[in-house]
CSV table of C-alpha atoms in Angstrom, one decimal:
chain,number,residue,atom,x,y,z
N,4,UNK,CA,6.7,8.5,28.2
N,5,UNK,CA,10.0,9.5,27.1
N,6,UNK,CA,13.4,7.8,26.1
N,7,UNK,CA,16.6,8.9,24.9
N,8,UNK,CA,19.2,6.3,23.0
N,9,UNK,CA,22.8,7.4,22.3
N,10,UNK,CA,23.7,11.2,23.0
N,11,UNK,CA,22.0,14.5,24.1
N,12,UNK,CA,18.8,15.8,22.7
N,13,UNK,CA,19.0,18.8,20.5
N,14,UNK,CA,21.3,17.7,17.6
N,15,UNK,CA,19.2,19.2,14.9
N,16,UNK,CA,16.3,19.9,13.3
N,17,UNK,CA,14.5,19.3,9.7
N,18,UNK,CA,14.0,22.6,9.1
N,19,UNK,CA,17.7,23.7,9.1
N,20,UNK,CA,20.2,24.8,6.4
N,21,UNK,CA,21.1,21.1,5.7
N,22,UNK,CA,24.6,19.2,7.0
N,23,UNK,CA,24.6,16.9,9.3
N,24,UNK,CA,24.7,17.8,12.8
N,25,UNK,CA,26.4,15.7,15.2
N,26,UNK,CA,23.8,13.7,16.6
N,27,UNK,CA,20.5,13.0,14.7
N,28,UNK,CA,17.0,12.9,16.4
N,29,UNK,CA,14.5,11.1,15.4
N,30,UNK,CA,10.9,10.7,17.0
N,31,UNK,CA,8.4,7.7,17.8
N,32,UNK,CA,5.0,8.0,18.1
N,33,UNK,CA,2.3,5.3,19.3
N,34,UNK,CA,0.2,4.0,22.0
N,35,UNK,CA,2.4,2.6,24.6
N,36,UNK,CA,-0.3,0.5,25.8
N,37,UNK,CA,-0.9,-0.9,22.8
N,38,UNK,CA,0.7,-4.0,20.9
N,39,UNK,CA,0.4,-2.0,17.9
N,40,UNK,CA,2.0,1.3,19.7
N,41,UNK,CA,4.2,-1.1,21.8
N,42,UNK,CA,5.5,-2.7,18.5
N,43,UNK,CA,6.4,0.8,16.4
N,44,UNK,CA,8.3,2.6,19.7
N,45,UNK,CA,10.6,-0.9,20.0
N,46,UNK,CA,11.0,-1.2,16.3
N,47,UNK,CA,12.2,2.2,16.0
N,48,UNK,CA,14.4,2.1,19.2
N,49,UNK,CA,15.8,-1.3,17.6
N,50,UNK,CA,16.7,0.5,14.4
N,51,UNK,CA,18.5,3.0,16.1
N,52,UNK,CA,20.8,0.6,18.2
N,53,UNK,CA,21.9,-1.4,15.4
N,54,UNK,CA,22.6,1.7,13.1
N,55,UNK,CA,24.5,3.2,15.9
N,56,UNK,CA,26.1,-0.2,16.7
N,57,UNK,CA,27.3,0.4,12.6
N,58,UNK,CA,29.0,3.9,13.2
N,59,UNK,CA,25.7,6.0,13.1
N,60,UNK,CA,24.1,7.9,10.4
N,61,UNK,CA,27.2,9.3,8.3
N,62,UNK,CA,29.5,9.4,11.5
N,63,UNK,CA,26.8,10.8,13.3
N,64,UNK,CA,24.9,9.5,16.7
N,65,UNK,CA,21.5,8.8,16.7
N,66,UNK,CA,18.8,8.5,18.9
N,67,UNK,CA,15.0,8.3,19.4
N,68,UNK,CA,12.6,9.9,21.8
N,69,UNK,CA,9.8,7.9,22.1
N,70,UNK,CA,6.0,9.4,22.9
N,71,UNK,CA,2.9,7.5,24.2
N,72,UNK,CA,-0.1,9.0,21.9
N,73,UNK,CA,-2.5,6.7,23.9
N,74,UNK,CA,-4.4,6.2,20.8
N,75,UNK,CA,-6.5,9.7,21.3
N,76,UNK,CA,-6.0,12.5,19.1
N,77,UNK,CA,-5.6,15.4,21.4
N,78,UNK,CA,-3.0,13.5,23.2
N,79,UNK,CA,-1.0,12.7,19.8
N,80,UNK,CA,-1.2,16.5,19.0
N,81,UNK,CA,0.5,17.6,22.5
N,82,UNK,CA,2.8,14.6,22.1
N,83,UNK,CA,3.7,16.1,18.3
N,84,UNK,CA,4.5,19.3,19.4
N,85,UNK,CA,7.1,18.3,22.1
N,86,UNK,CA,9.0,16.1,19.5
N,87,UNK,CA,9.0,18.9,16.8
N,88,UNK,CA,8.7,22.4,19.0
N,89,UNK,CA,10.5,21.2,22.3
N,90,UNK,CA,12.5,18.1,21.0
N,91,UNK,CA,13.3,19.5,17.9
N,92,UNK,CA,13.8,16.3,16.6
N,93,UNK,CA,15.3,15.9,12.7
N,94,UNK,CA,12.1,13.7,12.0
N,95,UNK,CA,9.5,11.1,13.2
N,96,UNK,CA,7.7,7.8,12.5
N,97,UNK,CA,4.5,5.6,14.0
N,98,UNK,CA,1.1,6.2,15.1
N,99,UNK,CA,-1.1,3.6,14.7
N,100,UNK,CA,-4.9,5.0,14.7
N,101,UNK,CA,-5.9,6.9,11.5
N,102,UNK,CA,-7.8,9.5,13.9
N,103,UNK,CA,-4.8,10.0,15.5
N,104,UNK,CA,-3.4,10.6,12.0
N,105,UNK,CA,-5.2,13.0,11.1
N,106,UNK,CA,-5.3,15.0,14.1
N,107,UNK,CA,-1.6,15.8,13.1
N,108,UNK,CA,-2.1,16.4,9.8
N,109,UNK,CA,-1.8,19.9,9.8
N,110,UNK,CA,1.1,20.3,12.5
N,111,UNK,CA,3.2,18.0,10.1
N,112,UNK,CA,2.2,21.0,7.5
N,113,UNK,CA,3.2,23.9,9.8
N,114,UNK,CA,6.5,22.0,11.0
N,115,UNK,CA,7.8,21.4,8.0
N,116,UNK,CA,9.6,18.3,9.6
N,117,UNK,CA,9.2,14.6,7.2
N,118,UNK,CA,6.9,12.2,8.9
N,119,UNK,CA,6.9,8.6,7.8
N,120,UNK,CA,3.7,6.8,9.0
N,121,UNK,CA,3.8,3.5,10.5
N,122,UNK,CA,0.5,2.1,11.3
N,123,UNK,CA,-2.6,4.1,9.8
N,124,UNK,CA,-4.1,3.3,6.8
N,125,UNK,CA,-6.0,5.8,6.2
N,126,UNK,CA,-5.6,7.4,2.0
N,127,UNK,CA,-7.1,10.8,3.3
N,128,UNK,CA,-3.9,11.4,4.2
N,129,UNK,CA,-2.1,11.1,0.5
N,130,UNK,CA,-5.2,13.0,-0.3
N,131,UNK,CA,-3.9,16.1,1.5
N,132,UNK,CA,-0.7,15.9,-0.5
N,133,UNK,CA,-3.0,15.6,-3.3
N,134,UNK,CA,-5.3,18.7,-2.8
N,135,UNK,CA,-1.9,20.6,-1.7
N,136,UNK,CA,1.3,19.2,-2.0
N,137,UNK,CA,3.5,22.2,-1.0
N,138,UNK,CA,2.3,22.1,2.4
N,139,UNK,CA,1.5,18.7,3.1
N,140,UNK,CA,4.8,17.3,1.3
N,141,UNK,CA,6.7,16.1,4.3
N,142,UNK,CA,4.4,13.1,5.0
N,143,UNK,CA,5.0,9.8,3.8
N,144,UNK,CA,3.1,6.3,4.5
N,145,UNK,CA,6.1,3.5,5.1
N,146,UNK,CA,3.1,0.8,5.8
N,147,UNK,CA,0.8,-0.5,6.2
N,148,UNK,CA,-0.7,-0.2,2.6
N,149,UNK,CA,-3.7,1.7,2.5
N,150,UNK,CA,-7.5,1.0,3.5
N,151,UNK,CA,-8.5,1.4,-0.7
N,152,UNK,CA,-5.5,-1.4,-1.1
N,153,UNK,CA,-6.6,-3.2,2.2
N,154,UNK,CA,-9.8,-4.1,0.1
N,155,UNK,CA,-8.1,-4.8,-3.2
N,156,UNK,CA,-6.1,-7.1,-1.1
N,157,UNK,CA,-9.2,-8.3,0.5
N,158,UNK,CA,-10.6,-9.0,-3.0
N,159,UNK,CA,-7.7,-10.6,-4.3
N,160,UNK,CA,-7.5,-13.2,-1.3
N,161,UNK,CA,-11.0,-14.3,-2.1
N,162,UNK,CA,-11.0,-14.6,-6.0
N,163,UNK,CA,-7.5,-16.7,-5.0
N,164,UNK,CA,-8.1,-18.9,-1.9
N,165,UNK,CA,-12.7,-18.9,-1.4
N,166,UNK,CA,-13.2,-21.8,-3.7
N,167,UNK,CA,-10.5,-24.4,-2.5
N,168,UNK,CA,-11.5,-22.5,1.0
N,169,UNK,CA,-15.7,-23.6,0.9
N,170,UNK,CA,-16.7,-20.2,1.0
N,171,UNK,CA,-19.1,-19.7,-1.5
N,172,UNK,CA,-21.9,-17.3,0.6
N,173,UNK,CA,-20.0,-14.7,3.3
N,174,UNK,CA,-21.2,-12.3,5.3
N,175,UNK,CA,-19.2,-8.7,5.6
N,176,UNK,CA,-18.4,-7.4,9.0
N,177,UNK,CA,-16.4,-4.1,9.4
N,178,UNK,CA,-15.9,-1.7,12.3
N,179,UNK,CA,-17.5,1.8,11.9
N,180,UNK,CA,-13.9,3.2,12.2
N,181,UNK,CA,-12.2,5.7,9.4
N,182,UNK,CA,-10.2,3.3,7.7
N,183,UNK,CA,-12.6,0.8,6.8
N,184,UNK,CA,-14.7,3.2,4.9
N,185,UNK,CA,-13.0,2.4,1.6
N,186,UNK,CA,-12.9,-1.3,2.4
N,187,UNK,CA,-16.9,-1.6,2.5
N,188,UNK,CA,-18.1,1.3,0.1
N,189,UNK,CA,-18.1,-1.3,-2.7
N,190,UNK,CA,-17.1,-4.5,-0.9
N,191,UNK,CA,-20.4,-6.2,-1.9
N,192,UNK,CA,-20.7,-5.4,-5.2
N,193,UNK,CA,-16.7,-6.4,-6.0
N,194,UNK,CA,-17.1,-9.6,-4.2
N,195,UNK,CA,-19.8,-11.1,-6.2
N,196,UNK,CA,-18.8,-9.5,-9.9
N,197,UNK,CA,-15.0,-10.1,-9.2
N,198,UNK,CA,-14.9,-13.1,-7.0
N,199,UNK,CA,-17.9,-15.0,-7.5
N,200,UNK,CA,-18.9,-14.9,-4.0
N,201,UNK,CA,-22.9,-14.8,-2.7
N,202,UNK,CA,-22.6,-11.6,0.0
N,203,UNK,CA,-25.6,-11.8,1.9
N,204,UNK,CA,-24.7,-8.6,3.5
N,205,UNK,CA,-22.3,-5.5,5.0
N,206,UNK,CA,-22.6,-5.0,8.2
N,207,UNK,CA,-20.4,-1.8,10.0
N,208,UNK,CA,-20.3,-2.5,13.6
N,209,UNK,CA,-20.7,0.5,16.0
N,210,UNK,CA,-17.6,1.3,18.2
N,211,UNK,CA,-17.2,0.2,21.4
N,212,UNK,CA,-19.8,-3.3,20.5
N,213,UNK,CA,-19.4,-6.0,22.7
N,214,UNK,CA,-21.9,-8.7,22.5
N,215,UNK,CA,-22.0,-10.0,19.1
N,216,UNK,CA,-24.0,-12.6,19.9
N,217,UNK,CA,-27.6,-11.1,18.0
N,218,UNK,CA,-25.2,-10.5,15.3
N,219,UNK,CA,-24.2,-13.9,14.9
N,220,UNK,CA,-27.7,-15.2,15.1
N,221,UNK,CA,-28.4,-13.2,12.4
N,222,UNK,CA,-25.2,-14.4,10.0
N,223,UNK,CA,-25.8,-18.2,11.7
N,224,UNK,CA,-29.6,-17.8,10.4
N,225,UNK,CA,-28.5,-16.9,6.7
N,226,UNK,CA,-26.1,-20.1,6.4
N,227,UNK,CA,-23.0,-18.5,5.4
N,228,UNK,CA,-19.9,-20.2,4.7
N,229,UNK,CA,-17.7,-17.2,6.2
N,230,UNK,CA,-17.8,-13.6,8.6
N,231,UNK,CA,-15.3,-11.8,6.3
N,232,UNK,CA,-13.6,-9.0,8.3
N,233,UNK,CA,-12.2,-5.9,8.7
N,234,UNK,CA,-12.1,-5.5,12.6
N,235,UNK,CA,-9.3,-3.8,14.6
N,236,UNK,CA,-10.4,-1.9,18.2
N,237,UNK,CA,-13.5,-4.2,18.6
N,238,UNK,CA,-11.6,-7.5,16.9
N,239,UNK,CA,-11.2,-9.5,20.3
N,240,UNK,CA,-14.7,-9.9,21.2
N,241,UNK,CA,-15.9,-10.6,18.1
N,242,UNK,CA,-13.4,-13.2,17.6
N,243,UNK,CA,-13.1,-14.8,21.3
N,244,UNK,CA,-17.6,-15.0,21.2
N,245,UNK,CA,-17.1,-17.0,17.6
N,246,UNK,CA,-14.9,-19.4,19.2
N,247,UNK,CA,-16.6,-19.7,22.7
N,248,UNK,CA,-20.2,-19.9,20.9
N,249,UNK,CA,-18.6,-22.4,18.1
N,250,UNK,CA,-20.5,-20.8,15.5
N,251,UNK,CA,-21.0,-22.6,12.4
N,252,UNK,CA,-19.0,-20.3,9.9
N,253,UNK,CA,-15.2,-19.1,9.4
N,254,UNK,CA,-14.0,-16.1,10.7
N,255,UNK,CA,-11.1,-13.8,9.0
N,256,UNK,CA,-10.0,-11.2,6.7
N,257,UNK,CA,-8.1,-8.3,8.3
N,258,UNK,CA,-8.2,-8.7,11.9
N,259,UNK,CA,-5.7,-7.1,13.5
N,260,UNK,CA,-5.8,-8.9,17.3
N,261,UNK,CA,-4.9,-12.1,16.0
N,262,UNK,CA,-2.0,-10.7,14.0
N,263,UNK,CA,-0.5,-10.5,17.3
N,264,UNK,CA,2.2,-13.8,18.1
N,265,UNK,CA,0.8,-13.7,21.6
N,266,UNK,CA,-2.8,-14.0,20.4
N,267,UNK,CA,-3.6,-17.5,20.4
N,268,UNK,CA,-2.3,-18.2,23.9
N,269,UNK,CA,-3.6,-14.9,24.9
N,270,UNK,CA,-6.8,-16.0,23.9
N,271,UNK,CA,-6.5,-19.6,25.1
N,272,UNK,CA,-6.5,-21.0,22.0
N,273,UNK,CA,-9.9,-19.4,20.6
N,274,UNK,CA,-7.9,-18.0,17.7
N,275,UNK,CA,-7.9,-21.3,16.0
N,276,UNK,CA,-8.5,-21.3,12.5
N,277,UNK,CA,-9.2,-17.5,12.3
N,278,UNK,CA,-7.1,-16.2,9.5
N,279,UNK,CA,-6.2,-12.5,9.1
N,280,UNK,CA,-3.8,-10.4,6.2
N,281,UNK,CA,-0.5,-8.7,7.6
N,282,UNK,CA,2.7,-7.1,6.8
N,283,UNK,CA,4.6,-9.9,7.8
N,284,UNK,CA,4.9,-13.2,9.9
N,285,UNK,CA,7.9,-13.7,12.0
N,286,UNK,CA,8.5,-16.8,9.9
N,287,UNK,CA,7.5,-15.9,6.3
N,288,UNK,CA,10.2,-14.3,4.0
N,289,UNK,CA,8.6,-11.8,2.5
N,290,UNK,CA,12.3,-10.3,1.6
N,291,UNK,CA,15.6,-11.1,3.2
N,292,UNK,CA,15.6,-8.9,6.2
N,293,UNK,CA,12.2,-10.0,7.0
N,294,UNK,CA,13.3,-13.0,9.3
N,295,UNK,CA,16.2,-11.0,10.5
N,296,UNK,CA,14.5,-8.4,11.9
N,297,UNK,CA,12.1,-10.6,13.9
N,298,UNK,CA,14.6,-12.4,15.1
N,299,UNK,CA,16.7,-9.6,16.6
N,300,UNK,CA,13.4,-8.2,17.6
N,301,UNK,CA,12.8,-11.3,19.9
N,302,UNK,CA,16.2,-11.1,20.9
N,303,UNK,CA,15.9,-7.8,22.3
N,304,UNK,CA,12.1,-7.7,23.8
N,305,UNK,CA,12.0,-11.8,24.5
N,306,UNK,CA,8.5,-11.3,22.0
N,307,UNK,CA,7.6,-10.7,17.9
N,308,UNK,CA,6.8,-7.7,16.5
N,309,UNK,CA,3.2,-7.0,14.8
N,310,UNK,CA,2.5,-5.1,11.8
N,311,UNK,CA,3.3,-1.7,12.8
N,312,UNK,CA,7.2,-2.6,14.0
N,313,UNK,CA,8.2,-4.0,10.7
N,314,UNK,CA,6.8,-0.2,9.0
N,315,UNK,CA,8.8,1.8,11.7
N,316,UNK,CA,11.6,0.0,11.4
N,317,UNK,CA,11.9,0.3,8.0
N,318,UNK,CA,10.9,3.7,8.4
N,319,UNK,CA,13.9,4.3,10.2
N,320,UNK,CA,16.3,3.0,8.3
N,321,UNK,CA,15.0,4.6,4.9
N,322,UNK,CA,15.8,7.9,7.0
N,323,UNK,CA,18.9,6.7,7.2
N,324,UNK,CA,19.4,6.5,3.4
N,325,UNK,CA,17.7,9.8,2.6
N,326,UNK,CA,20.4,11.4,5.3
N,327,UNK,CA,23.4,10.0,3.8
N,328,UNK,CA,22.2,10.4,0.6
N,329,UNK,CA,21.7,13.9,0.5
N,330,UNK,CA,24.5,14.5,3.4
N,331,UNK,CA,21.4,16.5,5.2
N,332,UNK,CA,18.7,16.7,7.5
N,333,UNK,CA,17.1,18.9,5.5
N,334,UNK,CA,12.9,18.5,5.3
N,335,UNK,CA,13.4,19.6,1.4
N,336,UNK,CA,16.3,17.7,0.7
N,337,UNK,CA,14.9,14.6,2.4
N,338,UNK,CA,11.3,14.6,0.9
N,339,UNK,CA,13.1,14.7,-2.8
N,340,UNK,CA,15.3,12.0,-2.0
N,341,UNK,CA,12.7,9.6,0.0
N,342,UNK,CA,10.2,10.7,-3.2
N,343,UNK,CA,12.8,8.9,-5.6
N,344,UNK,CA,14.0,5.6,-3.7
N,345,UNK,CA,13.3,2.1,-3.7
N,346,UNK,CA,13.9,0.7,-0.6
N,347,UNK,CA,14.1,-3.0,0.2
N,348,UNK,CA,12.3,-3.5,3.6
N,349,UNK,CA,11.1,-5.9,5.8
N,350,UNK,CA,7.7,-5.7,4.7
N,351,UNK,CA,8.5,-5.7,1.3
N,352,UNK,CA,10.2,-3.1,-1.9
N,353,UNK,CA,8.9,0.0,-0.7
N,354,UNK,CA,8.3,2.6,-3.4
N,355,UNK,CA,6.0,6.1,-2.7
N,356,UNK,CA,3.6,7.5,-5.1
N,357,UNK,CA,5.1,10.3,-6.2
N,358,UNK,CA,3.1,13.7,-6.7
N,359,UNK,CA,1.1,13.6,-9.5
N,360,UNK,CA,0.4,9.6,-8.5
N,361,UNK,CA,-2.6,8.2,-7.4
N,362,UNK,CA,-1.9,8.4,-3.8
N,363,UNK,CA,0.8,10.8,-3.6
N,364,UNK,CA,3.5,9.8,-0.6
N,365,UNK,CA,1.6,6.1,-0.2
N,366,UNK,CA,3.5,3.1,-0.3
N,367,UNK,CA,2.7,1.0,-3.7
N,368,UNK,CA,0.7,-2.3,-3.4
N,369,UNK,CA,1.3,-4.8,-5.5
N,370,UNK,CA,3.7,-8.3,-5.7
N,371,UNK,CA,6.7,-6.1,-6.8
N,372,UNK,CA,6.0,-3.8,-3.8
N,373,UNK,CA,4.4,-4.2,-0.8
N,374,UNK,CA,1.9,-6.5,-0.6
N,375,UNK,CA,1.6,-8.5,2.4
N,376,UNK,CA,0.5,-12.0,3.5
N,377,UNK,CA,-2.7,-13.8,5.1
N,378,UNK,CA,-1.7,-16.4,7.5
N,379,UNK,CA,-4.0,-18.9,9.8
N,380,UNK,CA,-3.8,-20.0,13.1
N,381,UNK,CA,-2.8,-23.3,13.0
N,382,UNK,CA,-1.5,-26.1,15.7
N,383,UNK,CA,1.7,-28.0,15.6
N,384,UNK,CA,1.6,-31.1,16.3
N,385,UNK,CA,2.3,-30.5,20.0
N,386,UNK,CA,-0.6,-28.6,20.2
N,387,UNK,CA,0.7,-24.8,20.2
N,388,UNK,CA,-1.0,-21.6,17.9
N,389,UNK,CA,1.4,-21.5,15.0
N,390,UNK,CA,0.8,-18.2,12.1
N,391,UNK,CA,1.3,-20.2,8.8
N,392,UNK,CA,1.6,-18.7,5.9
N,393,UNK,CA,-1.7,-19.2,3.2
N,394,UNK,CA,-1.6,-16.2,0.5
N,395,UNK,CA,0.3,-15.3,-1.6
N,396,UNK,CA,1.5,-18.1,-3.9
N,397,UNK,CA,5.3,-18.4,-3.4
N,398,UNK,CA,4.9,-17.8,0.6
N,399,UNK,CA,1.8,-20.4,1.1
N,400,UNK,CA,3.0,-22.6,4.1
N,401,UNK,CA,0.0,-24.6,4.4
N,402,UNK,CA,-3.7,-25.0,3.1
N,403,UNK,CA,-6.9,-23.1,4.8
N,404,UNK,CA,-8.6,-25.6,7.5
N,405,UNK,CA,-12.0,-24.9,9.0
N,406,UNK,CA,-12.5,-24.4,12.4
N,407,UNK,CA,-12.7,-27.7,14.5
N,408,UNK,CA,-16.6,-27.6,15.4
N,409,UNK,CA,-17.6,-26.4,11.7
């Protein structure tokens, strides 16, 4: 997959002698297939229309060049190389699997061309730039914050909303993927010293699980009050057999199907009452160009954006600022400036660890940063899914309900 906005290909490359040339190229990776994927390639070629709708990058015409990575790492690798060897595009943004991630890692390294992640959490990543920052400089993590920060988040949400919620006893279920290792290595522990909540267990499901029903049994048999989660590839089933077998618990945590607009029709309404953390809601004004953006998002696609769309776009238009900030497209010039700016996004003031920081290149968490929200599905009163706001404090929309048969 391949598509060209605004101009010819070839109008520069990251590794030049700076200036700006006159049309800028910038590169899109994700799974086409995939909401996530979907969302980043959109949000990106969104970016690029309304920048060029505003006179370009410094005078200059942009465009993007979007590639399907089809979630698998060998195909994100080839799809790389085009954009950087063949393309030689000024820069590029997406990917949603941290695999996939980390199969570039070290092509990102030997192009010497910035990359600002949209969609893997991963912190091996800023870990590279840790162990050796000269060669891994010229990535960067836009969003979403990172799987170590994705359990601090995950902690926080619990101490704040578990008591007025009922949960008192929980259950732990993540899938055996790479980001949710830092999410469960001290989950249990944290919970019950920090939070005050009775884990009776962490479970990490195998990939590619699709009857959760034994697994259920087993939570159903230990009365707990909640499955708290950290599901993405393997979310739906687990979620859709919850609601079909009207288990006796709550379901939520970070679950990345439902974060999808479409995902309570999509599932015929099973998605009731699950709650999940996010970037963003299409409603919730996390800044002001949070709203905005979805909105001119639907406009264009006649649908919402997930997670990843609000990173890329953002992602793009911080490019933008590093470009006409340091009137170059430039990798060295750009990592310096990007390394020093605050940038008000979408998803919230995004900041990078610098070098010597903890996670060097990662976006910040925190409420002055990014930080997300956790919303629930929720009915209107005519009986459609609505994503209401619970978490944090000055974005809570509504209070936690338990699902209908509980």
């Amino acid at each position: 997959m391949g598509t060209t906005f605004a101009g010819c290909l070839g109008g520069g490359n990251g590794n030049g002698d700076g200036g700006i040339p006159e049309t800028i190229t910038i590169g899109a990776l994700g799974p086409a297939e995939s909401p996530m994927g979907d969302s980043i390639l959109k949000s990106a070629e969104l970016a690029v229309s309304e920048i060029n709708d505003d006179g370009g990058i410094a005078g200059a015409d942009v465009e993007v060049s979007t590639k399907d990575t089809m979630d698998q790492p060998g195909t994100t690798r080839e799809v790389y190389q085009e954009l950087t060897t063949g393309e030689n595009v000024d820069a590029t943004v997406g990917i949603f699997g941290s695999e996939s991630l980390l199969s570039i890692m070290e092509n990102i390294a030997q192009q010497s061309t910035v990359h600002l992640t949209a969609g893997a959490a991963t912190p091996e990543a800023p870990q590279l730039v840790a162990d050796d920052y000269e060669t891994n400089k010229y990535w960067f993590r836009v969003g979403p914050i990172n799987s170590v920060f994705l359990g601090e988040s995950q902690l926080q949400f619990a101490a704040d909303r578990f008591e007025a919620m009922g949960w008192e006893r929980v259950a732990f279920l993540a899938e055996d993927y790479k980001w949710t290792e830092p999410i469960t290595s001290d989950i249990q522990q944290r919970l019950e010293e920090e939070a005050g909540i009775e884990v009776t267990g962490v479970r990490r499901i195998a990939e590619g699980t699709e009857d959760f029903t034994p697994i259920y049994d087993q939570l159903e048999s230990s009365d707990i009050d909640g499955a708290y989660t950290a599901l993405a590839h393997i979310g739906t089933n687990a979620l859709v057999q919850w609601a079909q077998q009207q288990r006796p618990f709550g379901f939520g945590g970070i679950h990345v199907p439902t974060q999808l607009p479409s995902f309570y029709q999509a599932t015929e309404g099973a998605a009731i009452s699950t709650f999940s953390q996010t970037t963003a809601t299409a409603n919730s004004e996390v800044t002001e160009k949070t709203v905005p953006y979805a909105n001119a998002y639907q406009e264009a696609y006649d649908s919402l954006p997930v997670y990843t769309g609000y990173s890329a776009y953002d992602a793009v238009y911080m490019l933008k600022e590093a470009i006409e900030a340091t009137e170059s497209v430039d990798s060295d010039d750009l990592v310096t400036e990007l390394e020093g700016m605050s940038y008000t996004g979408t998803g919230g003031n995004i900041e990078f660890f610098g070098p010597d920081g903890r996670f060097p290149h990662d976006v910040r968490y925190g409420p002055d940063y990014a930080q997300g929200v956790y919303f629930q599905w929720q009915t209107d009163g005519e009986g459609n899914g609505r994503q209401r706001v619970l978490w944090p404090d000055d974005l809570e929309e509504t209070e936690y309900q338990s699902p209908p048969w509980a």
